[in-house]
mmCIF file of C-alpha atoms in Angstrom:
data_model
loop_
_atom_site.group_PDB
_atom_site.id
_atom_site.type_symbol
_atom_site.label_atom_id
_atom_site.label_comp_id
_atom_site.label_asym_id
_atom_site.label_seq_id
_atom_site.Cartn_x
_atom_site.Cartn_y
_atom_site.Cartn_z
ATOM 1 C CA UNK A 4 124.683 1.132 -59.894
ATOM 2 C CA UNK A 5 124.919 1.009 -63.481
ATOM 3 C CA UNK A 6 127.463 2.884 -66.056
ATOM 4 C CA UNK A 7 124.267 5.313 -67.441
ATOM 5 C CA UNK A 8 123.450 5.725 -63.458
ATOM 6 C CA UNK A 9 127.064 7.189 -62.996
ATOM 7 C CA UNK A 10 127.186 8.600 -65.440
ATOM 8 C CA UNK A 11 123.826 10.394 -65.552
ATOM 9 C CA UNK A 12 124.558 11.716 -62.150
ATOM 10 C CA UNK A 13 127.890 13.572 -63.763
ATOM 11 C CA UNK A 14 126.283 14.689 -65.667
ATOM 12 C CA UNK A 15 123.628 16.490 -63.017
ATOM 13 C CA UNK A 16 126.576 17.223 -60.529
ATOM 14 C CA UNK A 17 128.618 19.225 -63.460
ATOM 15 C CA UNK A 18 125.002 21.509 -63.684
ATOM 16 C CA UNK A 19 124.895 21.564 -59.913
ATOM 17 C CA UNK A 20 121.169 19.892 -59.754
ATOM 18 C CA UNK A 21 120.025 16.654 -57.550
ATOM 19 C CA UNK A 22 117.615 13.737 -59.134
ATOM 20 C CA UNK A 23 114.114 15.510 -58.950
ATOM 21 C CA UNK A 24 110.515 13.653 -60.135
ATOM 22 C CA UNK A 25 109.955 15.435 -63.184
ATOM 23 C CA UNK A 26 107.846 18.366 -63.143
ATOM 24 C CA UNK A 27 107.898 22.229 -65.179
ATOM 25 C CA UNK A 28 109.531 23.221 -62.074
ATOM 26 C CA UNK A 29 112.041 20.764 -62.198
ATOM 27 C CA UNK A 30 112.737 21.354 -66.113
ATOM 28 C CA UNK A 31 112.703 24.891 -65.330
ATOM 29 C CA UNK A 32 116.043 24.594 -62.903
ATOM 30 C CA UNK A 33 117.475 21.974 -65.333
ATOM 31 C CA UNK A 34 117.674 23.790 -69.136
ATOM 32 C CA UNK A 35 118.663 26.832 -66.443
ATOM 33 C CA UNK A 36 121.304 25.243 -65.603
ATOM 34 C CA UNK A 37 121.944 23.907 -69.206
ATOM 35 C CA UNK A 38 122.132 26.958 -70.936
ATOM 36 C CA UNK A 39 124.777 28.891 -67.899
ATOM 37 C CA UNK A 40 127.115 26.127 -67.368
ATOM 38 C CA UNK A 41 127.303 24.591 -70.641
ATOM 39 C CA UNK A 42 127.828 27.172 -73.264
ATOM 40 C CA UNK A 43 127.962 27.162 -77.263
ATOM 41 C CA UNK A 44 131.741 26.652 -78.500
ATOM 42 C CA UNK A 45 133.103 25.185 -81.821
ATOM 43 C CA UNK A 46 136.837 25.185 -80.260
ATOM 44 C CA UNK A 47 136.087 21.841 -79.593
ATOM 45 C CA UNK A 48 134.367 20.891 -83.139
ATOM 46 C CA UNK A 49 137.451 22.859 -84.262
ATOM 47 C CA UNK A 50 140.074 19.959 -82.480
ATOM 48 C CA UNK A 51 137.622 17.483 -83.460
ATOM 49 C CA UNK A 52 137.919 18.457 -87.311
ATOM 50 C CA UNK A 53 141.672 18.199 -86.799
ATOM 51 C CA UNK A 54 140.905 14.738 -85.901
ATOM 52 C CA UNK A 55 139.081 13.603 -88.843
ATOM 53 C CA UNK A 56 135.687 13.383 -86.860
ATOM 54 C CA UNK A 57 132.925 13.233 -88.518
ATOM 55 C CA UNK A 58 130.576 13.026 -85.838
ATOM 56 C CA UNK A 59 129.806 14.713 -82.149
ATOM 57 C CA UNK A 60 131.925 13.282 -78.996
ATOM 58 C CA UNK A 61 130.759 10.564 -77.034
ATOM 59 C CA UNK A 62 128.785 11.364 -73.803
ATOM 60 C CA UNK A 63 131.644 10.465 -71.692
ATOM 61 C CA UNK A 64 133.823 12.408 -73.949
ATOM 62 C CA UNK A 65 131.224 15.110 -73.653
ATOM 63 C CA UNK A 66 131.108 16.007 -70.403
ATOM 64 C CA UNK A 67 134.738 15.294 -69.785
ATOM 65 C CA UNK A 68 135.759 18.546 -71.714
ATOM 66 C CA UNK A 69 132.728 20.288 -69.886
ATOM 67 C CA UNK A 70 134.744 19.441 -66.983
ATOM 68 C CA UNK A 71 138.468 19.909 -67.652
ATOM 69 C CA UNK A 72 137.920 22.463 -70.552
ATOM 70 C CA UNK A 73 134.888 24.275 -69.821
ATOM 71 C CA UNK A 74 133.874 23.402 -73.675
ATOM 72 C CA UNK A 75 129.989 22.761 -74.490
ATOM 73 C CA UNK A 76 129.354 22.057 -77.671
ATOM 74 C CA UNK A 77 127.521 23.093 -80.761
ATOM 75 C CA UNK A 78 123.605 22.435 -81.339
ATOM 76 C CA UNK A 79 124.011 18.734 -82.104
ATOM 77 C CA UNK A 80 125.894 17.564 -79.185
ATOM 78 C CA UNK A 81 124.615 19.948 -77.039
ATOM 79 C CA UNK A 82 120.802 19.527 -77.507
ATOM 80 C CA UNK A 83 121.160 15.495 -77.657
ATOM 81 C CA UNK A 84 122.609 15.220 -74.721
ATOM 82 C CA UNK A 85 120.045 17.647 -72.789
ATOM 83 C CA UNK A 86 117.419 15.308 -74.397
ATOM 84 C CA UNK A 87 119.302 11.799 -73.092
ATOM 85 C CA UNK A 88 119.451 13.853 -69.675
ATOM 86 C CA UNK A 89 115.462 14.376 -69.769
ATOM 87 C CA UNK A 90 114.858 11.195 -70.998
ATOM 88 C CA UNK A 91 116.749 9.449 -68.603
ATOM 89 C CA UNK A 92 115.177 11.496 -66.383
ATOM 90 C CA UNK A 93 111.582 10.297 -66.447
ATOM 91 C CA UNK A 94 110.405 13.184 -69.156
ATOM 92 C CA UNK A 95 108.132 12.730 -71.444
ATOM 93 C CA UNK A 96 110.463 14.010 -74.340
ATOM 94 C CA UNK A 97 111.126 13.476 -78.175
ATOM 95 C CA UNK A 98 114.073 14.547 -80.017
ATOM 96 C CA UNK A 99 112.799 16.731 -83.308
ATOM 97 C CA UNK A 100 114.728 18.210 -86.328
ATOM 98 C CA UNK A 101 114.533 22.064 -87.645
ATOM 99 C CA UNK A 102 114.553 23.252 -90.674
ATOM 100 C CA UNK A 103 116.352 26.684 -91.763
ATOM 101 C CA UNK A 104 117.507 27.285 -95.053
ATOM 102 C CA UNK A 105 118.321 23.559 -95.294
ATOM 103 C CA UNK A 106 115.757 20.699 -94.049
ATOM 104 C CA UNK A 107 116.935 19.450 -90.342
ATOM 105 C CA UNK A 108 119.989 21.406 -89.554
ATOM 106 C CA UNK A 109 119.024 21.855 -86.462
ATOM 107 C CA UNK A 110 118.110 19.726 -83.111
ATOM 108 C CA UNK A 111 115.481 20.651 -80.381
ATOM 109 C CA UNK A 112 113.455 18.979 -77.527
ATOM 110 C CA UNK A 113 109.658 18.776 -77.046
ATOM 111 C CA UNK A 114 108.850 17.857 -73.760
ATOM 112 C CA UNK A 115 105.095 17.103 -72.655
ATOM 113 C CA UNK A 116 104.282 17.777 -69.288
ATOM 114 C CA UNK A 117 100.868 18.017 -68.281
ATOM 115 C CA UNK A 118 99.338 18.119 -72.129
ATOM 116 C CA UNK A 119 101.358 21.255 -72.363
ATOM 117 C CA UNK A 120 104.344 20.653 -74.711
ATOM 118 C CA UNK A 121 107.635 22.824 -74.221
ATOM 119 C CA UNK A 122 110.452 23.660 -76.732
ATOM 120 C CA UNK A 123 113.605 22.733 -74.950
ATOM 121 C CA UNK A 124 117.225 24.560 -77.044
ATOM 122 C CA UNK A 125 120.314 24.686 -75.635
ATOM 123 C CA UNK A 126 121.849 24.676 -78.903
ATOM 124 C CA UNK A 127 120.987 28.014 -80.460
ATOM 125 C CA UNK A 128 123.685 30.383 -78.693
ATOM 126 C CA UNK A 129 120.708 31.786 -77.450
ATOM 127 C CA UNK A 130 119.321 33.243 -74.421
ATOM 128 C CA UNK A 131 116.500 29.969 -74.011
ATOM 129 C CA UNK A 132 117.532 29.888 -70.651
ATOM 130 C CA UNK A 133 113.575 28.836 -69.857
ATOM 131 C CA UNK A 134 111.265 26.023 -71.503
ATOM 132 C CA UNK A 135 109.668 27.329 -74.387
ATOM 133 C CA UNK A 136 105.937 27.087 -74.271
ATOM 134 C CA UNK A 137 104.246 25.206 -77.873
ATOM 135 C CA UNK A 138 100.645 26.274 -76.947
ATOM 136 C CA UNK A 139 100.895 29.998 -77.663
ATOM 137 C CA UNK A 140 97.906 32.374 -78.720
ATOM 138 C CA UNK A 141 100.631 35.317 -79.200
ATOM 139 C CA UNK A 142 104.647 36.037 -80.492
ATOM 140 C CA UNK A 143 106.776 34.249 -77.359
ATOM 141 C CA UNK A 144 109.804 37.352 -77.251
ATOM 142 C CA UNK A 145 113.038 36.940 -75.778
ATOM 143 C CA UNK A 146 115.138 39.657 -75.317
ATOM 144 C CA UNK A 147 118.823 39.912 -74.339
ATOM 145 C CA UNK A 148 121.001 42.775 -75.508
ATOM 146 C CA UNK A 149 120.660 43.631 -78.838
ATOM 147 C CA UNK A 150 119.220 40.345 -79.674
ATOM 148 C CA UNK A 151 115.701 39.478 -80.308
ATOM 149 C CA UNK A 152 113.954 35.928 -80.870
ATOM 150 C CA UNK A 153 110.974 35.589 -81.384
ATOM 151 C CA UNK A 154 108.800 32.393 -81.066
ATOM 152 C CA UNK A 155 105.199 32.190 -82.977
ATOM 153 C CA UNK A 156 102.587 30.201 -82.468
ATOM 154 C CA UNK A 157 102.201 26.965 -84.167
ATOM 155 C CA UNK A 158 101.226 27.379 -87.722
ATOM 156 C CA UNK A 159 98.124 24.581 -89.204
ATOM 157 C CA UNK A 160 100.528 21.499 -89.530
ATOM 158 C CA UNK A 161 101.676 22.130 -85.743
ATOM 159 C CA UNK A 162 105.094 23.221 -86.602
ATOM 160 C CA UNK A 163 107.079 26.269 -84.328
ATOM 161 C CA UNK A 164 108.427 28.548 -86.196
ATOM 162 C CA UNK A 165 111.428 31.099 -84.487
ATOM 163 C CA UNK A 166 113.339 34.037 -85.639
ATOM 164 C CA UNK A 167 116.260 36.166 -84.372
ATOM 165 C CA UNK A 168 117.286 39.284 -84.994
ATOM 166 C CA UNK A 169 120.062 41.290 -84.320
ATOM 167 C CA UNK A 170 119.505 45.171 -84.606
ATOM 168 C CA UNK A 171 116.369 44.807 -84.980
ATOM 169 C CA UNK A 172 117.138 43.014 -88.336
ATOM 170 C CA UNK A 173 116.114 39.297 -89.173
ATOM 171 C CA UNK A 174 118.687 37.360 -89.339
ATOM 172 C CA UNK A 175 118.186 33.718 -88.827
ATOM 173 C CA UNK A 176 115.335 31.978 -88.565
ATOM 174 C CA UNK A 177 113.980 27.381 -87.357
ATOM 175 C CA UNK A 178 111.139 25.742 -88.207
ATOM 176 C CA UNK A 179 110.467 23.299 -85.472
ATOM 177 C CA UNK A 180 108.771 20.301 -86.621
ATOM 178 C CA UNK A 181 106.689 18.031 -83.492
ATOM 179 C CA UNK A 182 107.817 14.630 -85.204
ATOM 180 C CA UNK A 183 109.738 11.909 -82.998
ATOM 181 C CA UNK A 184 113.255 11.512 -84.530
ATOM 182 C CA UNK A 185 115.874 9.241 -84.172
ATOM 183 C CA UNK A 186 119.632 10.377 -83.690
ATOM 184 C CA UNK A 187 120.740 8.746 -86.523
ATOM 185 C CA UNK A 188 118.814 10.436 -89.141
ATOM 186 C CA UNK A 189 120.851 13.456 -88.664
ATOM 187 C CA UNK A 190 124.285 11.180 -89.330
ATOM 188 C CA UNK A 191 124.807 12.621 -93.375
ATOM 189 C CA UNK A 192 124.149 16.756 -91.897
ATOM 190 C CA UNK A 193 126.328 16.168 -88.949
ATOM 191 C CA UNK A 194 129.466 14.623 -91.234
ATOM 192 C CA UNK A 195 128.475 17.580 -93.344
ATOM 193 C CA UNK A 196 129.237 19.751 -90.747
ATOM 194 C CA UNK A 197 132.549 19.024 -90.340
ATOM 195 C CA UNK A 198 133.296 19.587 -94.369
ATOM 196 C CA UNK A 199 135.726 21.845 -95.414
ATOM 197 C CA UNK A 200 133.341 24.964 -96.278
ATOM 198 C CA UNK A 201 130.842 24.221 -93.443
ATOM 199 C CA UNK A 202 130.083 27.467 -91.685
ATOM 200 C CA UNK A 203 131.452 26.358 -88.023
ATOM 201 C CA UNK A 204 134.482 24.707 -89.732
ATOM 202 C CA UNK A 205 135.256 28.579 -90.930
ATOM 203 C CA UNK A 206 134.343 30.666 -87.617
ATOM 204 C CA UNK A 207 134.692 31.028 -84.740
ATOM 205 C CA UNK A 208 131.363 31.403 -81.888
ATOM 206 C CA UNK A 209 131.433 31.058 -78.359
ATOM 207 C CA UNK A 210 127.988 32.299 -76.202
ATOM 208 C CA UNK A 211 127.724 32.070 -72.120
ATOM 209 C CA UNK A 212 124.661 33.243 -70.729
ATOM 210 C CA UNK A 213 124.266 33.636 -67.000
ATOM 211 C CA UNK A 214 121.335 34.806 -64.352
ATOM 212 C CA UNK A 215 121.774 38.334 -65.889
ATOM 213 C CA UNK A 216 123.336 38.808 -68.982
ATOM 214 C CA UNK A 217 126.147 37.116 -71.577
ATOM 215 C CA UNK A 218 129.565 37.103 -72.984
ATOM 216 C CA UNK A 219 129.351 36.197 -76.719
ATOM 217 C CA UNK A 220 132.750 35.661 -78.636
ATOM 218 C CA UNK A 221 131.723 35.999 -82.730
ATOM 219 C CA UNK A 222 135.355 35.761 -85.110
ATOM 220 C CA UNK A 223 136.642 39.258 -84.089
ATOM 221 C CA UNK A 224 133.601 41.082 -82.409
ATOM 222 C CA UNK A 225 133.186 40.573 -78.406
ATOM 223 C CA UNK A 226 129.272 41.301 -76.803
ATOM 224 C CA UNK A 227 129.444 41.483 -73.096
ATOM 225 C CA UNK A 228 125.776 42.520 -71.370
ATOM 226 C CA UNK A 229 125.416 42.421 -68.136
ATOM 227 C CA UNK A 230 121.990 43.584 -66.549
ATOM 228 C CA UNK A 231 120.899 45.318 -69.086
ATOM 229 C CA UNK A 232 123.856 47.540 -70.303
ATOM 230 C CA UNK A 233 125.932 45.921 -73.781
ATOM 231 C CA UNK A 234 129.174 46.924 -74.711
ATOM 232 C CA UNK A 235 130.910 45.509 -77.969
ATOM 233 C CA UNK A 236 134.662 45.433 -79.137
ATOM 234 C CA UNK A 237 136.569 44.316 -82.137
ATOM 235 C CA UNK A 238 139.723 42.347 -81.329
ATOM 236 C CA UNK A 239 142.406 40.945 -83.641
ATOM 237 C CA UNK A 240 143.223 37.148 -84.308
ATOM 238 C CA UNK A 241 146.128 37.032 -82.516
ATOM 239 C CA UNK A 242 144.423 38.016 -79.009
ATOM 240 C CA UNK A 243 141.879 34.985 -79.404
ATOM 241 C CA UNK A 244 143.440 33.006 -77.178
ATOM 242 C CA UNK A 245 143.980 34.547 -74.109
ATOM 243 C CA UNK A 246 140.892 36.692 -74.373
ATOM 244 C CA UNK A 247 138.816 32.903 -74.334
ATOM 245 C CA UNK A 248 140.522 31.716 -71.960
ATOM 246 C CA UNK A 249 140.294 35.197 -69.904
ATOM 247 C CA UNK A 250 136.608 35.182 -70.403
ATOM 248 C CA UNK A 251 135.556 31.747 -71.480
ATOM 249 C CA UNK A 252 137.680 29.988 -69.210
ATOM 250 C CA UNK A 253 138.681 27.402 -71.850
ATOM 251 C CA UNK A 254 142.080 26.939 -71.989
ATOM 252 C CA UNK A 255 144.587 29.414 -74.329
ATOM 253 C CA UNK A 256 146.997 26.547 -75.530
ATOM 254 C CA UNK A 257 143.810 24.493 -76.847
ATOM 255 C CA UNK A 258 142.366 27.767 -78.263
ATOM 256 C CA UNK A 259 145.279 28.642 -81.147
ATOM 257 C CA UNK A 260 145.229 25.175 -81.370
ATOM 258 C CA UNK A 261 141.830 24.737 -82.587
ATOM 259 C CA UNK A 262 142.475 28.107 -84.402
ATOM 260 C CA UNK A 263 145.658 27.531 -86.108
ATOM 261 C CA UNK A 264 143.880 26.340 -90.158
ATOM 262 C CA UNK A 265 141.193 28.791 -89.419
ATOM 263 C CA UNK A 266 142.316 30.613 -93.064
ATOM 264 C CA UNK A 267 138.789 32.591 -93.239
ATOM 265 C CA UNK A 268 136.471 33.753 -90.623
ATOM 266 C CA UNK A 269 132.636 33.681 -92.295
ATOM 267 C CA UNK A 270 129.687 36.162 -91.032
ATOM 268 C CA UNK A 271 127.594 33.242 -88.869
ATOM 269 C CA UNK A 272 124.852 36.382 -89.121
ATOM 270 C CA UNK A 273 125.009 35.955 -92.773
#
């Protein structure tokens, strides 16, 4: 057994999945288990910043963080490694860039099965528990608590536009471009994401999804949505380490170290 296969077997084990032939059903299993098991979080990224990192952890380190500390990552690590997993499992998949206010600041995968394309996004801190079809005739809507996500039909350039609404107000969006990309093309944008003034060097965002809801810590705001019912609470900065330990399973001492350098908390919805 090759080292590569051993690593990806470990990945599947963490997702509580077995190897199967590529299919729409298997893609659904992988995507859902990835979203549920692996959070969007920037605690591990803040810790990497303290070690002068300029890129994502390697796959072995990434999986170790998931197993030992309940880490996940931000879009670059979560989506790149999900892409590599799908590729390893035999799916026809390409890594694609997305534009927000700036070009290529987000990654997704586009998977093709039976001549149908699906967007797979495990790194948007969003409840995309299923692959999202690209062959849309009308809007594809996902709702959870006070969040709504709308994927639009492809435009004339074959691009897919996704919008995020918070309490009915448009807050974020991205436009997914279907061209296949190499990961090293995103080297600069990833390096820039560790800059002193970068968003996730000056904020806290941890999101974990479940079959029936989610828990989100956005700076000092904790939102829990379970079975369609949403509750929100304000917390104080000093409560963060223990709260993150209790709600997300990330060790309090690591959280305390990660946030010790934060001098301000930027609004991640601005």
